[in-house]
C-alpha cells in the first residue's frame, strides 16, 4: 500500500466518487496492489520477503506486508 | 482479485520475471487491487459490501472480499 505520507490520487478519486454517490462517513481511501503467489515448499518466508521488496513493491513509495497461508487456508 | 478463470497477464509477467531472477517454486501469481477505507460508525458492513460491489470491483472479472477491522487493529 502507498506509504501514509504519500499522496494517493486514486484513493482521493474514490473518496470523491463515494461522496457523489451519497456515501457519507468515509474519511479516507488508500488504493494499493495485492499479489497472491502460489508457491511450493522450496520457497520460504525470507525469499517471499525478498521477492516482495525487490520485485513487487516500489519501496520508495509503498509499504508491503507478506502473509503466508497454507494451501487450502486461502480465503 | 481476478476471478480464477480469468487470464491474468500481469500475474504471468511476474511469474516470468521471478523465473528470470532465479526464483523457482512459484507456480502462479495473481495481481489485484486492495483498498483500505477509513470510515466512521455510520458505515456498516452492508454498505461497504455495496461500495465494493458497485464502485471498487469489476464484478464481471473480479472477486472481492470485505474485511472490517476496528480502528487500531489495522496491520
mmCIF file of C-alpha atoms in Angstrom:
data_model
loop_
_atom_site.group_PDB
_atom_site.id
_atom_site.type_symbol
_atom_site.label_atom_id
_atom_site.label_comp_id
_atom_site.label_asym_id
_atom_site.label_seq_id
_atom_site.Cartn_x
_atom_site.Cartn_y
_atom_site.Cartn_z
ATOM 1 C CA UNK A 1 0.000 0.000 0.000
ATOM 2 C CA UNK A 2 1.086 3.596 -0.528
ATOM 3 C CA UNK A 3 3.088 4.906 2.424
ATOM 4 C CA UNK A 4 0.999 7.053 4.769
ATOM 5 C CA UNK A 5 2.863 10.233 3.819
ATOM 6 C CA UNK A 6 2.436 9.648 0.085
ATOM 7 C CA UNK A 7 -0.428 11.452 -1.690
ATOM 8 C CA UNK A 8 -2.818 8.852 -3.120
ATOM 9 C CA UNK A 9 -4.709 10.451 -6.037
ATOM 10 C CA UNK A 10 -6.507 7.185 -6.843
ATOM 11 C CA UNK A 11 -7.711 6.913 -3.275
ATOM 12 C CA UNK A 12 -8.845 10.543 -3.285
ATOM 13 C CA UNK A 13 -10.752 9.945 -6.527
ATOM 14 C CA UNK A 14 -12.606 7.096 -4.803
ATOM 15 C CA UNK A 15 -13.456 9.349 -1.838
ATOM 16 C CA UNK A 16 -14.949 11.952 -4.191
ATOM 17 C CA UNK A 17 -16.879 9.271 -6.106
ATOM 18 C CA UNK A 18 -18.289 7.916 -2.839
ATOM 19 C CA UNK A 19 -19.440 11.363 -1.773
ATOM 20 C CA UNK A 20 -21.027 11.918 -5.200
ATOM 21 C CA UNK A 21 -22.987 8.671 -4.825
ATOM 22 C CA UNK A 22 -24.198 9.753 -1.405
ATOM 23 C CA UNK A 23 -21.970 7.512 0.725
ATOM 24 C CA UNK A 24 -21.042 9.587 3.773
ATOM 25 C CA UNK A 25 -18.761 8.625 6.635
ATOM 26 C CA UNK A 26 -15.719 7.756 4.515
ATOM 27 C CA UNK A 27 -12.735 9.747 5.798
ATOM 28 C CA UNK A 28 -10.005 8.299 3.614
ATOM 29 C CA UNK A 29 -9.360 5.663 0.942
ATOM 30 C CA UNK A 30 -5.992 4.158 0.040
ATOM 31 C CA UNK A 31 -5.589 2.020 -3.070
ATOM 32 C CA UNK A 32 -2.727 -0.442 -3.459
ATOM 33 C CA UNK A 33 -1.738 -3.709 -5.087
ATOM 34 C CA UNK A 34 -2.299 -7.226 -3.826
ATOM 35 C CA UNK A 35 -0.377 -10.219 -5.121
ATOM 36 C CA UNK A 36 -1.264 -13.832 -4.414
ATOM 37 C CA UNK A 37 1.619 -16.213 -5.124
ATOM 38 C CA UNK A 38 1.104 -19.961 -5.254
ATOM 39 C CA UNK A 39 4.446 -21.459 -4.203
ATOM 40 C CA UNK A 40 5.811 -24.852 -3.220
ATOM 41 C CA UNK A 41 7.695 -25.702 -0.024
ATOM 42 C CA UNK A 42 11.038 -24.681 -1.508
ATOM 43 C CA UNK A 43 10.047 -21.016 -1.189
ATOM 44 C CA UNK A 44 10.303 -19.791 2.398
ATOM 45 C CA UNK A 45 9.158 -16.555 4.034
ATOM 46 C CA UNK A 46 12.586 -14.921 3.692
ATOM 47 C CA UNK A 47 12.530 -15.479 -0.062
ATOM 48 C CA UNK A 48 8.980 -14.134 -0.296
ATOM 49 C CA UNK A 49 10.016 -11.005 1.645
ATOM 50 C CA UNK A 50 12.925 -10.556 -0.818
ATOM 51 C CA UNK A 51 10.627 -11.046 -3.840
ATOM 52 C CA UNK A 52 8.136 -8.541 -2.432
ATOM 53 C CA UNK A 53 10.821 -5.992 -1.630
ATOM 54 C CA UNK A 54 12.777 -6.244 -4.871
ATOM 55 C CA UNK A 55 10.154 -7.096 -7.483
ATOM 56 C CA UNK A 56 6.579 -6.500 -6.366
ATOM 57 C CA UNK A 57 6.708 -3.331 -4.252
ATOM 58 C CA UNK A 58 8.147 0.081 -5.014
ATOM 59 C CA UNK A 59 9.618 0.568 -1.562
ATOM 60 C CA UNK A 60 10.251 4.269 -2.160
ATOM 61 C CA UNK A 61 6.513 4.979 -2.054
ATOM 62 C CA UNK A 62 4.946 1.710 -0.880
ATOM 63 C CA UNK A 63 4.884 -0.358 2.280
ATOM 64 C CA UNK A 64 4.317 -4.079 1.887
ATOM 65 C CA UNK A 65 3.300 -6.995 4.059
ATOM 66 C CA UNK A 66 3.848 -10.695 3.414
ATOM 67 C CA UNK A 67 1.126 -13.044 4.683
ATOM 68 C CA UNK A 68 1.852 -16.771 4.333
ATOM 69 C CA UNK A 69 -1.122 -19.145 4.197
ATOM 70 C CA UNK A 70 -1.012 -22.913 3.936
ATOM 71 C CA UNK A 71 -2.730 -24.399 0.866
ATOM 72 C CA UNK A 72 -6.474 -24.590 1.444
ATOM 73 C CA UNK A 73 -6.365 -21.786 4.035
ATOM 74 C CA UNK A 74 -6.585 -19.068 1.370
ATOM 75 C CA UNK A 75 -9.807 -17.070 1.539
ATOM 76 C CA UNK B 1 -8.651 -10.259 -7.242
ATOM 77 C CA UNK B 2 -9.127 -11.548 -10.769
ATOM 78 C CA UNK B 3 -11.577 -14.454 -10.911
ATOM 79 C CA UNK B 4 -9.827 -17.820 -11.103
ATOM 80 C CA UNK B 5 -10.993 -18.424 -14.674
ATOM 81 C CA UNK B 6 -9.764 -15.030 -15.888
ATOM 82 C CA UNK B 7 -6.351 -14.862 -17.602
ATOM 83 C CA UNK B 8 -4.067 -12.621 -15.539
ATOM 84 C CA UNK B 9 -1.348 -11.255 -17.849
ATOM 85 C CA UNK B 10 0.139 -9.119 -15.066
ATOM 86 C CA UNK B 11 0.433 -12.137 -12.833
ATOM 87 C CA UNK B 12 2.004 -14.165 -15.635
ATOM 88 C CA UNK B 13 4.526 -11.379 -16.242
ATOM 89 C CA UNK B 14 5.534 -11.604 -12.572
ATOM 90 C CA UNK B 15 5.940 -15.392 -12.848
ATOM 91 C CA UNK B 16 8.281 -14.952 -15.831
ATOM 92 C CA UNK B 17 10.229 -12.207 -14.032
ATOM 93 C CA UNK B 18 10.646 -14.445 -10.984
ATOM 94 C CA UNK B 19 11.970 -17.289 -13.109
ATOM 95 C CA UNK B 20 14.378 -14.895 -14.862
ATOM 96 C CA UNK B 21 15.726 -13.788 -11.487
ATOM 97 C CA UNK B 22 16.236 -17.406 -10.464
ATOM 98 C CA UNK B 23 13.305 -17.735 -8.067
ATOM 99 C CA UNK B 24 11.956 -21.247 -8.576
ATOM 100 C CA UNK B 25 8.963 -22.855 -6.917
ATOM 101 C CA UNK B 26 6.413 -20.211 -7.902
ATOM 102 C CA UNK B 27 3.510 -21.938 -9.672
ATOM 103 C CA UNK B 28 1.204 -18.970 -10.152
ATOM 104 C CA UNK B 29 0.864 -15.259 -9.359
ATOM 105 C CA UNK B 30 -2.360 -13.247 -9.351
ATOM 106 C CA UNK B 31 -2.313 -9.478 -9.114
ATOM 107 C CA UNK B 32 -5.303 -7.488 -7.875
ATOM 108 C CA UNK B 33 -6.305 -4.291 -6.127
ATOM 109 C CA UNK B 34 -6.531 -3.601 -2.419
ATOM 110 C CA UNK B 35 -8.485 -0.707 -0.976
ATOM 111 C CA UNK B 36 -8.289 0.470 2.615
ATOM 112 C CA UNK B 37 -11.216 2.677 3.607
ATOM 113 C CA UNK B 38 -11.197 4.685 6.827
ATOM 114 C CA UNK B 39 -14.857 5.011 7.820
ATOM 115 C CA UNK B 40 -16.858 6.116 10.833
ATOM 116 C CA UNK B 41 -19.551 4.107 12.645
ATOM 117 C CA UNK B 42 -22.269 5.292 10.279
ATOM 118 C CA UNK B 43 -20.901 2.981 7.578
ATOM 119 C CA UNK B 44 -21.840 -0.645 8.217
ATOM 120 C CA UNK B 45 -20.675 -3.870 6.541
ATOM 121 C CA UNK B 46 -23.675 -3.977 4.189
ATOM 122 C CA UNK B 47 -22.821 -0.527 2.859
ATOM 123 C CA UNK B 48 -19.160 -1.489 2.456
ATOM 124 C CA UNK B 49 -20.199 -4.605 0.515
ATOM 125 C CA UNK B 50 -22.358 -2.386 -1.749
ATOM 126 C CA UNK B 51 -19.494 0.123 -2.244
ATOM 127 C CA UNK B 52 -17.097 -2.704 -3.088
ATOM 128 C CA UNK B 53 -19.519 -4.339 -5.490
ATOM 129 C CA UNK B 54 -20.685 -1.213 -7.304
ATOM 130 C CA UNK B 55 -17.649 1.085 -7.232
ATOM 131 C CA UNK B 56 -14.406 -0.648 -6.356
ATOM 132 C CA UNK B 57 -14.599 -4.061 -8.029
ATOM 133 C CA UNK B 58 -15.353 -5.006 -11.619
ATOM 134 C CA UNK B 59 -17.528 -7.964 -10.704
ATOM 135 C CA UNK B 60 -17.501 -9.296 -14.269
ATOM 136 C CA UNK B 61 -13.831 -10.247 -13.946
ATOM 137 C CA UNK B 62 -13.030 -9.756 -10.261
ATOM 138 C CA UNK B 63 -13.979 -11.360 -6.973
ATOM 139 C CA UNK B 64 -13.837 -9.170 -3.882
ATOM 140 C CA UNK B 65 -13.740 -9.638 -0.146
ATOM 141 C CA UNK B 66 -14.617 -7.097 2.547
ATOM 142 C CA UNK B 67 -12.618 -7.309 5.782
ATOM 143 C CA UNK B 68 -13.731 -4.981 8.582
ATOM 144 C CA UNK B 69 -11.158 -4.031 11.224
ATOM 145 C CA UNK B 70 -11.690 -1.833 14.268
ATOM 146 C CA UNK B 71 -9.525 1.296 14.415
ATOM 147 C CA UNK B 72 -6.070 0.421 15.737
ATOM 148 C CA UNK B 73 -6.432 -3.215 14.609
ATOM 149 C CA UNK B 74 -5.255 -2.393 11.084
ATOM 150 C CA UNK B 75 -1.924 -4.005 10.232
#
